[in-house]
XYZ file of C-alpha atoms in Angstrom:
638
model
C -11.606 -20.283 -40.285
C -13.066 -21.278 -36.925
C -16.675 -21.797 -36.082
C -18.180 -18.662 -34.636
C -21.331 -16.727 -33.870
C -21.682 -13.090 -34.754
C -23.076 -10.351 -32.592
C -26.049 -8.120 -33.388
C -26.274 -5.947 -36.463
C -28.601 -2.991 -36.133
C -31.554 -2.973 -33.795
C -32.762 -6.536 -34.219
C -30.840 -9.472 -32.737
C -28.560 -11.264 -35.194
C -28.848 -14.962 -35.958
C -26.476 -17.424 -34.384
C -23.932 -17.859 -37.128
C -21.856 -21.021 -37.245
C -19.297 -21.136 -40.014
C -16.332 -23.395 -39.495
C -14.809 -22.021 -42.634
C -12.765 -22.619 -45.727
C -9.160 -23.189 -46.656
C -7.993 -19.608 -46.691
C -8.798 -18.396 -43.206
C -7.549 -20.910 -40.658
C -7.393 -20.051 -37.008
C -9.194 -16.708 -36.684
C -11.211 -16.284 -33.513
C -14.472 -14.363 -33.323
C -15.973 -13.069 -30.105
C -19.350 -14.501 -29.130
C -22.060 -12.762 -27.090
C -23.702 -14.209 -23.992
C -27.147 -13.992 -25.556
C -26.058 -16.169 -28.411
C -24.520 -18.657 -25.991
C -27.988 -19.043 -24.480
C -29.474 -19.576 -27.918
C -26.928 -22.260 -28.725
C -27.618 -23.999 -25.436
C -31.265 -24.202 -26.392
C -30.522 -25.362 -29.912
C -27.975 -28.032 -29.103
C -29.059 -29.119 -25.646
C -32.700 -29.679 -26.520
C -33.265 -29.306 -30.239
C -36.815 -28.340 -31.084
C -38.888 -30.998 -32.848
C -40.224 -29.549 -36.073
C -42.188 -32.455 -37.459
C -45.806 -32.007 -36.450
C -46.242 -35.737 -36.999
C -44.068 -36.586 -33.994
C -47.060 -36.530 -31.664
C -48.627 -39.493 -33.482
C -46.593 -41.808 -31.280
C -44.971 -43.919 -33.990
C -42.446 -46.072 -32.155
C -38.873 -45.777 -33.433
C -36.884 -48.884 -34.231
C -34.369 -49.980 -31.666
C -30.903 -48.601 -32.275
C -29.541 -52.147 -32.363
C -31.890 -53.120 -35.216
C -29.646 -53.858 -38.191
C -32.428 -52.737 -40.540
C -32.618 -49.299 -38.919
C -31.185 -46.374 -40.901
C -27.522 -45.678 -40.258
C -26.549 -42.148 -39.214
C -22.874 -41.245 -39.605
C -21.713 -38.042 -37.936
C -18.333 -36.634 -38.965
C -16.421 -33.767 -37.378
C -13.224 -32.746 -39.084
C -10.530 -30.492 -37.639
C -12.165 -27.103 -37.148
C -9.410 -24.935 -35.653
C -10.491 -23.203 -32.430
C -14.106 -24.322 -32.794
C -13.481 -28.055 -33.024
C -14.786 -28.681 -29.510
C -18.010 -26.784 -30.253
C -18.578 -28.919 -33.333
C -17.932 -32.096 -31.345
C -20.493 -31.025 -28.728
C -23.024 -30.383 -31.492
C -22.212 -33.778 -32.994
C -22.876 -35.443 -29.670
C -26.290 -33.795 -29.456
C -27.236 -34.903 -32.976
C -25.976 -38.424 -32.261
C -28.258 -38.602 -29.210
C -31.224 -37.388 -31.254
C -30.519 -39.967 -33.958
C -30.316 -42.792 -31.415
C -33.519 -41.616 -29.719
C -35.269 -41.581 -33.099
C -34.300 -45.208 -33.745
C -31.235 -44.877 -35.918
C -27.980 -46.750 -35.675
C -25.244 -44.199 -35.006
C -21.555 -44.010 -35.864
C -19.373 -41.049 -34.963
C -16.059 -40.180 -36.613
C -14.593 -37.249 -34.735
C -11.341 -35.267 -34.696
C -8.548 -36.210 -34.006
C -9.500 -39.622 -35.463
C -11.486 -38.337 -38.447
C -9.161 -39.642 -41.151
C -10.246 -40.544 -44.668
C -9.893 -44.277 -44.031
C -11.937 -44.042 -40.820
C -14.661 -42.169 -42.674
C -14.666 -44.754 -45.474
C -15.064 -47.553 -42.938
C -18.033 -45.824 -41.300
C -19.977 -44.168 -44.106
C -20.799 -46.971 -46.555
C -24.554 -47.523 -46.726
C -25.358 -44.555 -44.485
C -28.844 -43.080 -44.690
C -28.023 -39.863 -42.851
C -24.610 -38.210 -43.105
C -23.807 -35.150 -40.988
C -20.523 -33.354 -41.623
C -19.109 -30.408 -39.668
C -15.718 -28.924 -40.451
C -13.907 -26.841 -43.018
C -15.461 -26.332 -46.444
C -13.440 -26.103 -49.654
C -15.816 -25.147 -52.470
C -16.107 -23.287 -55.747
C -16.307 -20.491 -56.900
C -13.624 -19.304 -54.481
C -10.270 -17.483 -54.506
C -8.532 -20.856 -54.216
C -8.383 -21.950 -57.862
C -8.267 -23.748 -60.103
C -11.540 -25.627 -59.930
C -11.158 -29.385 -59.539
C -12.951 -31.919 -57.377
C -10.156 -34.041 -55.996
C -10.040 -31.702 -52.990
C -13.083 -29.454 -53.473
C -16.736 -30.083 -52.561
C -16.196 -32.844 -50.028
C -14.760 -33.361 -46.540
C -11.961 -31.649 -44.614
C -10.437 -34.389 -42.429
C -7.464 -35.216 -40.232
C -4.334 -35.973 -42.291
C -3.617 -38.724 -39.775
C -4.855 -39.729 -36.342
C -3.782 -37.286 -33.673
C -3.313 -34.360 -36.065
C -3.721 -30.797 -34.866
C -7.120 -29.140 -35.107
C -5.401 -26.590 -37.367
C -4.232 -29.192 -39.912
C -6.688 -30.300 -42.614
C -6.578 -32.693 -45.577
C -9.322 -32.270 -48.174
C -11.106 -35.135 -49.912
C -13.313 -33.808 -52.683
C -16.310 -34.956 -54.690
C -14.225 -37.121 -57.026
C -12.897 -39.099 -54.057
C -16.466 -39.586 -52.821
C -17.616 -40.810 -56.233
C -14.805 -43.375 -56.372
C -15.001 -44.761 -52.834
C -18.417 -44.132 -51.229
C -21.934 -45.497 -51.779
C -24.739 -44.279 -49.531
C -28.103 -45.932 -48.949
C -30.862 -45.152 -51.457
C -32.711 -41.918 -50.612
C -29.972 -40.850 -48.204
C -29.939 -37.360 -46.690
C -26.761 -35.322 -46.134
C -26.387 -32.388 -43.720
C -23.435 -30.068 -44.353
C -23.251 -27.918 -41.241
C -21.079 -24.905 -40.390
C -19.089 -25.035 -43.662
C -17.937 -22.253 -45.908
C -19.178 -22.472 -49.518
C -21.642 -25.359 -49.072
C -24.695 -23.146 -48.425
C -23.722 -20.435 -50.921
C -21.634 -18.420 -48.468
C -17.978 -17.574 -48.893
C -15.414 -17.269 -46.133
C -16.097 -14.839 -43.305
C -13.492 -12.302 -44.321
C -15.318 -11.935 -47.657
C -18.446 -10.591 -45.983
C -22.024 -11.692 -46.732
C -22.655 -13.243 -50.140
C -25.734 -11.757 -51.829
C -25.038 -12.704 -55.461
C -27.486 -15.395 -56.511
C -25.332 -16.694 -59.366
C -22.212 -17.264 -57.276
C -24.134 -18.632 -54.292
C -26.142 -21.088 -56.390
C -23.012 -22.386 -58.143
C -21.365 -23.036 -54.782
C -24.392 -24.943 -53.509
C -24.803 -26.888 -56.755
C -21.135 -27.873 -56.877
C -20.937 -28.883 -53.214
C -24.039 -31.068 -53.404
C -23.179 -32.801 -56.682
C -20.744 -35.373 -55.324
C -23.115 -36.461 -52.554
C -26.045 -36.734 -54.978
C -23.899 -38.894 -57.252
C -23.232 -41.432 -54.482
C -26.834 -42.058 -53.445
C -28.027 -38.997 -51.564
C -31.380 -37.646 -52.652
C -31.302 -34.460 -50.587
C -28.428 -32.307 -49.347
C -29.133 -29.696 -46.676
C -26.435 -27.052 -46.202
C -26.427 -24.622 -43.272
C -23.766 -22.131 -42.315
C -25.647 -21.272 -39.117
C -27.304 -23.232 -36.331
C -30.784 -24.603 -37.022
C -33.414 -25.629 -34.533
C -34.653 -28.618 -36.547
C -34.376 -32.079 -35.015
C -33.540 -33.746 -38.329
C -33.425 -37.381 -37.152
C -36.909 -37.167 -35.656
C -38.289 -35.307 -38.685
C -36.914 -38.041 -40.978
C -37.982 -40.968 -38.814
C -41.570 -39.842 -38.159
C -44.426 -38.632 -40.321
C -44.253 -37.822 -43.996
C -42.973 -34.296 -44.480
C -41.171 -33.543 -47.716
C -37.572 -32.378 -47.656
C -38.758 -28.918 -48.680
C -41.263 -28.936 -45.789
C -38.435 -29.686 -43.369
C -36.273 -26.992 -44.961
C -39.101 -24.484 -44.499
C -39.417 -25.131 -40.762
C -40.061 -21.724 -39.146
C -37.314 -19.782 -37.416
C -37.170 -18.018 -34.090
C -38.226 -14.388 -34.427
C -35.213 -12.196 -35.177
C -32.848 -15.119 -35.711
C -31.601 -17.211 -38.597
C -32.263 -20.668 -37.145
C -35.031 -21.620 -39.576
C -36.739 -20.593 -42.791
C -36.522 -16.871 -43.623
C -38.652 -16.910 -46.762
C -38.478 -13.200 -47.540
C -36.275 -13.702 -50.598
C -36.057 -17.443 -51.178
C -35.848 -18.777 -54.723
C -35.565 -22.018 -56.684
C -33.136 -23.027 -59.416
C -32.586 -26.140 -61.550
C -29.276 -27.841 -60.863
C -26.656 -27.546 -63.599
C -24.553 -30.343 -62.099
C -27.273 -32.929 -61.378
C -29.952 -33.089 -64.037
C -32.803 -34.318 -61.860
C -32.119 -32.030 -58.888
C -33.653 -28.713 -57.827
C -32.108 -26.119 -55.511
C -33.943 -24.070 -52.879
C -31.990 -21.041 -51.631
C -33.096 -19.086 -48.578
C -30.851 -16.046 -48.074
C -31.095 -13.644 -45.170
C -31.544 -9.960 -46.135
C -28.514 -8.914 -44.056
C -26.451 -12.076 -43.537
C -26.603 -13.379 -47.105
C -26.649 -17.018 -48.201
C -26.434 -19.504 -45.337
C -29.341 -21.903 -46.025
C -29.739 -24.205 -49.028
C -31.374 -27.491 -50.028
C -30.459 -29.467 -53.159
C -31.897 -32.669 -54.598
C -35.388 -34.131 -54.856
C -37.206 -31.500 -52.811
C -40.422 -33.502 -52.889
C -38.907 -36.660 -51.392
C -40.792 -37.515 -48.229
C -39.672 -38.840 -44.872
C -41.404 -42.138 -45.621
C -39.352 -42.444 -48.820
C -36.226 -41.800 -46.771
C -37.188 -44.672 -44.489
C -38.165 -46.906 -47.422
C -34.696 -46.397 -48.875
C -33.272 -48.177 -45.841
C -35.627 -51.133 -45.996
C -38.528 -49.499 -44.167
C -36.886 -49.455 -40.752
C -36.831 -46.796 -38.123
C -39.931 -44.947 -37.083
C -42.020 -45.824 -40.073
C -45.322 -47.469 -39.452
C -45.695 -50.760 -41.313
C -44.129 -50.425 -44.752
C -46.536 -49.802 -47.599
C -47.554 -53.145 -49.128
C -46.445 -53.946 -52.647
C -49.225 -53.329 -55.111
C -49.448 -56.894 -56.371
C -52.699 -56.215 -58.176
C -51.001 -53.514 -60.206
C -49.881 -55.122 -63.456
C -49.642 -51.965 -65.497
C -46.059 -51.171 -66.415
C -44.857 -47.592 -66.149
C -44.531 -45.710 -69.432
C -41.303 -43.797 -69.910
C -40.709 -41.188 -72.598
C -37.327 -39.584 -73.121
C -35.965 -36.671 -75.068
C -32.359 -35.576 -75.096
C -32.062 -31.971 -74.060
C -30.003 -29.623 -76.188
C -26.562 -29.030 -74.737
C -25.693 -26.061 -76.898
C -22.830 -27.992 -78.495
C -24.139 -28.896 -81.929
C -26.938 -31.016 -80.480
C -29.183 -32.915 -82.897
C -32.303 -34.964 -82.405
C -30.335 -38.158 -83.068
C -26.998 -37.681 -81.310
C -26.415 -35.431 -78.315
C -22.967 -33.979 -77.845
C -21.457 -32.870 -74.569
C -18.044 -32.060 -73.168
C -17.178 -33.169 -69.613
C -13.756 -31.507 -69.454
C -14.237 -29.550 -66.232
C -14.833 -26.089 -67.663
C -18.484 -25.969 -66.459
C -19.737 -25.606 -70.034
C -21.965 -28.495 -71.152
C -20.147 -30.782 -68.731
C -23.150 -33.112 -68.392
C -25.531 -34.871 -70.724
C -29.093 -34.190 -69.626
C -31.930 -36.451 -70.742
C -35.476 -35.214 -70.252
C -37.875 -37.945 -69.165
C -41.572 -38.273 -68.496
C -43.159 -41.034 -66.407
C -46.763 -42.192 -66.294
C -46.345 -42.993 -62.569
C -43.736 -42.842 -59.832
C -40.981 -45.340 -60.606
C -37.272 -45.957 -60.272
C -35.233 -45.489 -63.437
C -32.232 -47.716 -64.051
C -29.627 -46.031 -66.228
C -26.983 -47.977 -68.136
C -24.331 -46.248 -70.249
C -22.510 -48.369 -72.856
C -19.544 -47.503 -75.026
C -19.274 -48.279 -78.752
C -18.190 -51.849 -77.910
C -21.311 -52.449 -75.833
C -19.467 -52.481 -72.497
C -21.372 -50.905 -69.594
C -19.242 -48.049 -68.240
C -21.759 -46.471 -65.860
C -24.685 -47.899 -63.914
C -26.981 -45.954 -61.637
C -30.577 -45.841 -60.470
C -32.596 -42.705 -59.889
C -36.014 -42.235 -58.329
C -38.480 -40.725 -60.787
C -41.702 -38.896 -60.044
C -44.862 -38.970 -62.120
C -44.613 -36.377 -64.837
C -41.616 -34.612 -66.288
C -38.084 -34.769 -64.942
C -34.542 -35.202 -66.138
C -31.539 -37.428 -65.581
C -27.950 -36.443 -66.277
C -24.680 -38.250 -66.901
C -21.441 -36.435 -66.151
C -19.315 -38.498 -68.529
C -17.692 -40.546 -65.764
C -17.549 -44.283 -65.335
C -18.340 -46.221 -62.171
C -14.822 -45.493 -60.898
C -15.360 -41.755 -61.202
C -13.058 -41.222 -64.197
C -14.078 -39.411 -67.373
C -14.482 -41.975 -70.135
C -12.752 -41.759 -73.514
C -14.057 -39.524 -76.280
C -16.478 -41.359 -78.519
C -20.053 -42.534 -78.992
C -22.181 -43.911 -76.147
C -25.722 -45.151 -75.663
C -27.707 -44.267 -72.561
C -30.518 -46.716 -71.793
C -33.221 -45.913 -69.236
C -35.511 -48.603 -67.837
C -38.421 -47.767 -65.469
C -39.699 -50.069 -62.703
C -42.629 -49.143 -60.463
C -43.087 -50.019 -56.783
C -45.053 -53.132 -57.678
C -42.110 -54.433 -59.696
C -43.614 -53.811 -63.129
C -40.887 -53.004 -65.632
C -41.620 -50.626 -68.472
C -40.132 -50.441 -71.949
C -36.543 -49.221 -72.042
C -35.672 -46.064 -73.923
C -32.286 -45.204 -75.420
C -30.574 -42.001 -76.457
C -27.252 -41.745 -78.266
C -24.483 -39.417 -77.174
C -21.155 -38.227 -78.496
C -18.696 -37.339 -75.753
C -15.949 -34.935 -76.825
C -13.486 -33.207 -74.504
C -11.078 -31.695 -77.024
C -12.446 -28.128 -76.810
C -12.289 -26.455 -73.411
C -13.133 -23.051 -71.896
C -14.151 -20.975 -74.935
C -14.472 -17.357 -73.808
C -14.730 -13.749 -74.966
C -12.923 -10.856 -73.298
C -15.833 -8.608 -74.385
C -19.350 -9.563 -75.367
C -19.920 -6.207 -77.086
C -17.604 -4.018 -79.186
C -17.870 -0.722 -81.073
C -14.832 -0.337 -83.285
C -16.238 1.886 -86.015
C -15.703 5.090 -84.000
C -11.970 4.204 -83.829
C -11.551 5.183 -80.174
C -9.946 3.240 -77.357
C -12.979 2.174 -75.352
C -14.299 -1.051 -76.935
C -12.313 -1.612 -80.141
C -12.066 -5.404 -80.105
C -12.693 -8.669 -78.290
C -10.291 -11.505 -77.571
C -11.668 -14.940 -78.457
C -9.850 -17.782 -76.696
C -10.134 -21.511 -76.044
C -8.021 -24.482 -74.986
C -7.401 -27.690 -76.921
C -6.876 -30.749 -74.741
C -5.305 -32.589 -77.686
C -4.004 -31.872 -81.183
C -7.078 -31.149 -83.324
C -8.247 -29.772 -86.655
C -9.895 -26.375 -86.153
C -12.140 -24.041 -88.141
C -12.588 -20.627 -86.540
C -14.778 -17.889 -88.034
C -17.099 -14.928 -87.483
C -20.628 -15.296 -88.848
C -23.412 -12.767 -89.280
C -27.041 -13.108 -88.242
C -27.823 -15.140 -91.361
C -25.033 -17.621 -90.653
C -22.730 -16.411 -93.427
C -19.001 -16.373 -92.676
C -17.799 -12.760 -92.943
C -14.280 -13.580 -91.755
C -12.410 -16.867 -91.311
C -9.369 -16.877 -89.048
C -8.514 -20.587 -89.312
C -9.966 -22.963 -91.911
C -9.453 -26.660 -91.129
C -5.972 -26.155 -89.747
C -4.357 -28.587 -87.285
C -3.544 -26.771 -84.040
C -1.457 -28.038 -81.148
C -2.683 -28.812 -77.671
C -2.886 -25.737 -75.458
C -4.435 -22.278 -75.293
C -5.250 -20.403 -78.498
C -6.492 -16.813 -78.866
C -7.438 -14.334 -81.572
C -8.425 -10.671 -81.353
C -11.295 -9.575 -83.606
C -11.506 -5.866 -84.335
C -14.980 -5.746 -85.851
C -13.870 -5.961 -89.499
C -14.786 -8.375 -92.282
C -12.449 -10.208 -94.676
C -12.040 -7.044 -96.787
C -11.012 -4.949 -93.805
C -14.302 -3.063 -93.564
C -16.096 -2.409 -90.300
C -19.171 -4.641 -90.099
C -22.609 -3.060 -89.597
C -24.096 -2.900 -86.120
C -25.808 -6.130 -85.150
C -25.314 -9.549 -83.589
C -22.491 -11.845 -84.726
C -21.257 -15.297 -83.754
C -17.726 -16.466 -83.103
C -17.878 -20.106 -84.265
C -15.210 -22.603 -83.203
C -15.346 -26.105 -84.692
C -12.868 -28.729 -83.474
C -12.505 -32.140 -85.115
C -10.669 -35.226 -83.841
C -10.915 -38.894 -84.771
C -13.765 -39.217 -82.257
C -15.939 -36.539 -83.857
C -16.529 -32.811 -84.185
C -17.568 -30.370 -81.481
C -18.739 -26.857 -82.315
C -19.396 -23.934 -79.982
C -20.627 -20.430 -80.680
C -20.207 -17.236 -78.711
C -22.358 -14.186 -79.409
C -20.714 -10.794 -80.020
C -22.796 -7.618 -80.248
C -21.422 -4.885 -82.505
C -22.661 -1.319 -82.087
C -22.892 1.610 -79.700
C -26.073 0.521 -77.878
C -28.332 -2.473 -77.410
C -32.011 -1.541 -76.997
C -34.513 -3.842 -75.276
C -38.256 -3.302 -74.804
C -40.590 -5.000 -72.341
C -43.010 -6.029 -75.127
C -41.666 -6.796 -78.593
C -45.186 -6.531 -80.082
C -46.182 -3.104 -78.690
C -49.454 -1.348 -79.406
C -50.452 2.303 -79.424
C -51.303 3.642 -75.991
C -49.355 0.887 -74.224
C -46.912 1.676 -71.423
C -43.562 -0.016 -71.972
C -40.164 -0.144 -70.308
C -37.164 0.425 -72.555
C -33.640 -0.551 -71.515
C -30.538 0.795 -73.224
C -27.174 -0.940 -72.749
C -24.092 1.030 -73.753
C -21.014 -0.667 -75.172
C -18.716 2.209 -74.151
C -18.576 4.336 -70.980
C -20.675 7.498 -71.320
C -20.384 11.046 -70.024
C -24.102 11.092 -69.190
C -27.217 8.968 -69.561
C -28.261 8.626 -73.219
C -31.485 10.072 -74.564
C -34.086 8.055 -76.406
C -35.860 9.277 -79.575
C -39.222 7.556 -80.211
C -40.748 7.698 -83.705
C -44.315 6.497 -84.382
C -46.141 6.578 -87.735
C -48.453 9.596 -87.978
C -47.287 11.102 -84.647
C -44.687 13.681 -83.724
C -41.284 12.343 -82.658
C -40.362 12.825 -79.031
C -37.171 12.562 -77.006
C -37.127 11.157 -73.470
C -34.387 10.933 -70.850
C -33.139 7.665 -69.426
C -31.922 6.899 -65.918
C -29.207 4.512 -64.769
C -30.482 1.233 -63.321
C -27.769 -1.354 -62.780
C -26.039 -2.095 -66.074
C -28.777 -0.433 -68.142
C -30.272 2.977 -68.780
C -34.053 2.805 -68.387
C -37.044 4.824 -69.595
C -40.728 4.054 -68.995
C -42.992 5.604 -71.610
C -46.567 5.393 -72.812
C -46.706 5.097 -76.581
C -48.912 7.674 -78.269
C -52.454 6.670 -79.126
C -52.472 9.040 -82.104
C -51.220 8.044 -85.512
C -51.457 4.607 -86.992
C -49.986 1.140 -86.870
C -46.715 0.565 -88.644
C -43.026 0.879 -87.855
C -41.894 1.993 -84.381
C -38.297 3.231 -84.242
C -36.330 3.576 -80.994
C -33.020 5.456 -81.301
C -30.545 5.855 -78.408
C -28.142 8.798 -78.616
C -25.245 9.471 -76.225
C -21.753 10.908 -75.813
C -18.932 8.586 -74.781
C -16.257 9.631 -72.321
C -13.994 10.604 -75.192
C -16.564 13.157 -76.349
C -17.708 11.257 -79.440
C -21.403 11.166 -80.337
C -22.846 7.732 -80.984
C -26.262 6.239 -81.623
C -28.041 2.985 -82.366
C -31.617 2.249 -83.348
C -34.100 -0.599 -83.188
C -37.258 -0.998 -85.251
C -40.363 -2.948 -84.218
C -43.860 -3.482 -85.573
C -46.389 -1.200 -83.852
C -49.964 -2.449 -83.526
């Protein structure tokens, strides 16, 4: 899909949108308005300086200074908008040189993978414009040999409509950036949470955040500490902001926009998330209320511009580097705690499963530092051989570090036991005591899933009679597969220690126990335990049995309190269910509910009359087959 700028939507002027696109929409052309051409001229021809520190007059390093940060600007084939991207690249290159950076450009039609590899090693600032191939997307399956990286020329002289993709795995194997590097992903599909243009605006937070998290992960693994992703033009002069002053990455991300446009921070609905792919990283999403997700920042949001410059040896625009604190002889104190992965984690050995199904794919270690320090991480196998080495910057206080199960070559290591050793060193060179956690890496069980999370089989109709439980074995394994009740007792065992072949396995549970009786309403667990010579991995999936699930805003309610009650129906209903409320010493009452998203909602004030005791909430409804059904929940009333 080509780079483009949309016209106005509604009364207010629309932002200048710049999305080069993804793999499924090559070569479409979008008309651009004259007003937006003027905006672009302002943005690219004379980018506005955002850093308020620029006026301090700190002299940038000469571009020829070998200690100056290296900026590498890459433009891949971008269909009909390739020339626009190259013009933008030229403007950014000029800004980087003016700010004191060394500059290398790798531009279509010479933007091949080998050319990029020659240019990018040790870069402090990487700017990429071109096609984006991310995930989630319609172009499955998910893998990172081609996804979440660069779209480049297959060979020199290739057409602007021909693209070869080099994904995050290729980056991990072949590229190492400078410490504290910054990456700008500009005009891509998927990288900032957006999809491809034909999909329309992306407003779903879950999908958008996964796209951003996935796209940033490869760059964060090769040395970047912050990844900015923009699908639309921004007015920030990034080189100057990084080379002067001491703004944080989040400060730069929150640079104000032009009124009525999307060229800076919107802020009306922004939100933060922890990264699932990179344990130490945070994500800041800044969607537009009409355009959707086109602005994102991932990494160490508190990293400052001075830390960016320090990562390159202190060159470029920094005043004199901060002196080493030679008088500081106090070593940093590091505490660690393995975080639960949800796969049979214990306090002694943490289990995780980096098999690419996005379920517990990384081992996350929680850490706490007494002061800011770098943390050296060494992962050793059972023979004591180091398979992965990396260093992460740590801030004072709590944080986390993750390992994705890959070695230094980017390949997933063998199943087995590993030790992860973390060693802190502060800026004065004081080394603290190392801490070690033990891990068991198992990839035999992949993609466990339920077709339904809730069933109601006892009414014997067609609406929600069963759920299909499925998973994949990556190797021949011994499996135990059962349904357990809320107390952990097995009410039905499908497979008990049986060896199953590699491949996909599935079983349909119809809500009955081992004697063929329908189980009572409640919460049950599908438990899958897989054992190989390397160890045992166990996963659980929750199944709710019953007509309704009832939730209340306060699980310790008191008389006279106003509460919100949500009712979730397992089966489709003819009308909204009604809610019967029973309080000790007070007359029962029935209230209507209203549809709100996936739930039926009622807001009620509990009666002040009566006494403390048992509060019963009973939902009653008629399914689309005409059958009456009900479920109740009991709580303690104060």
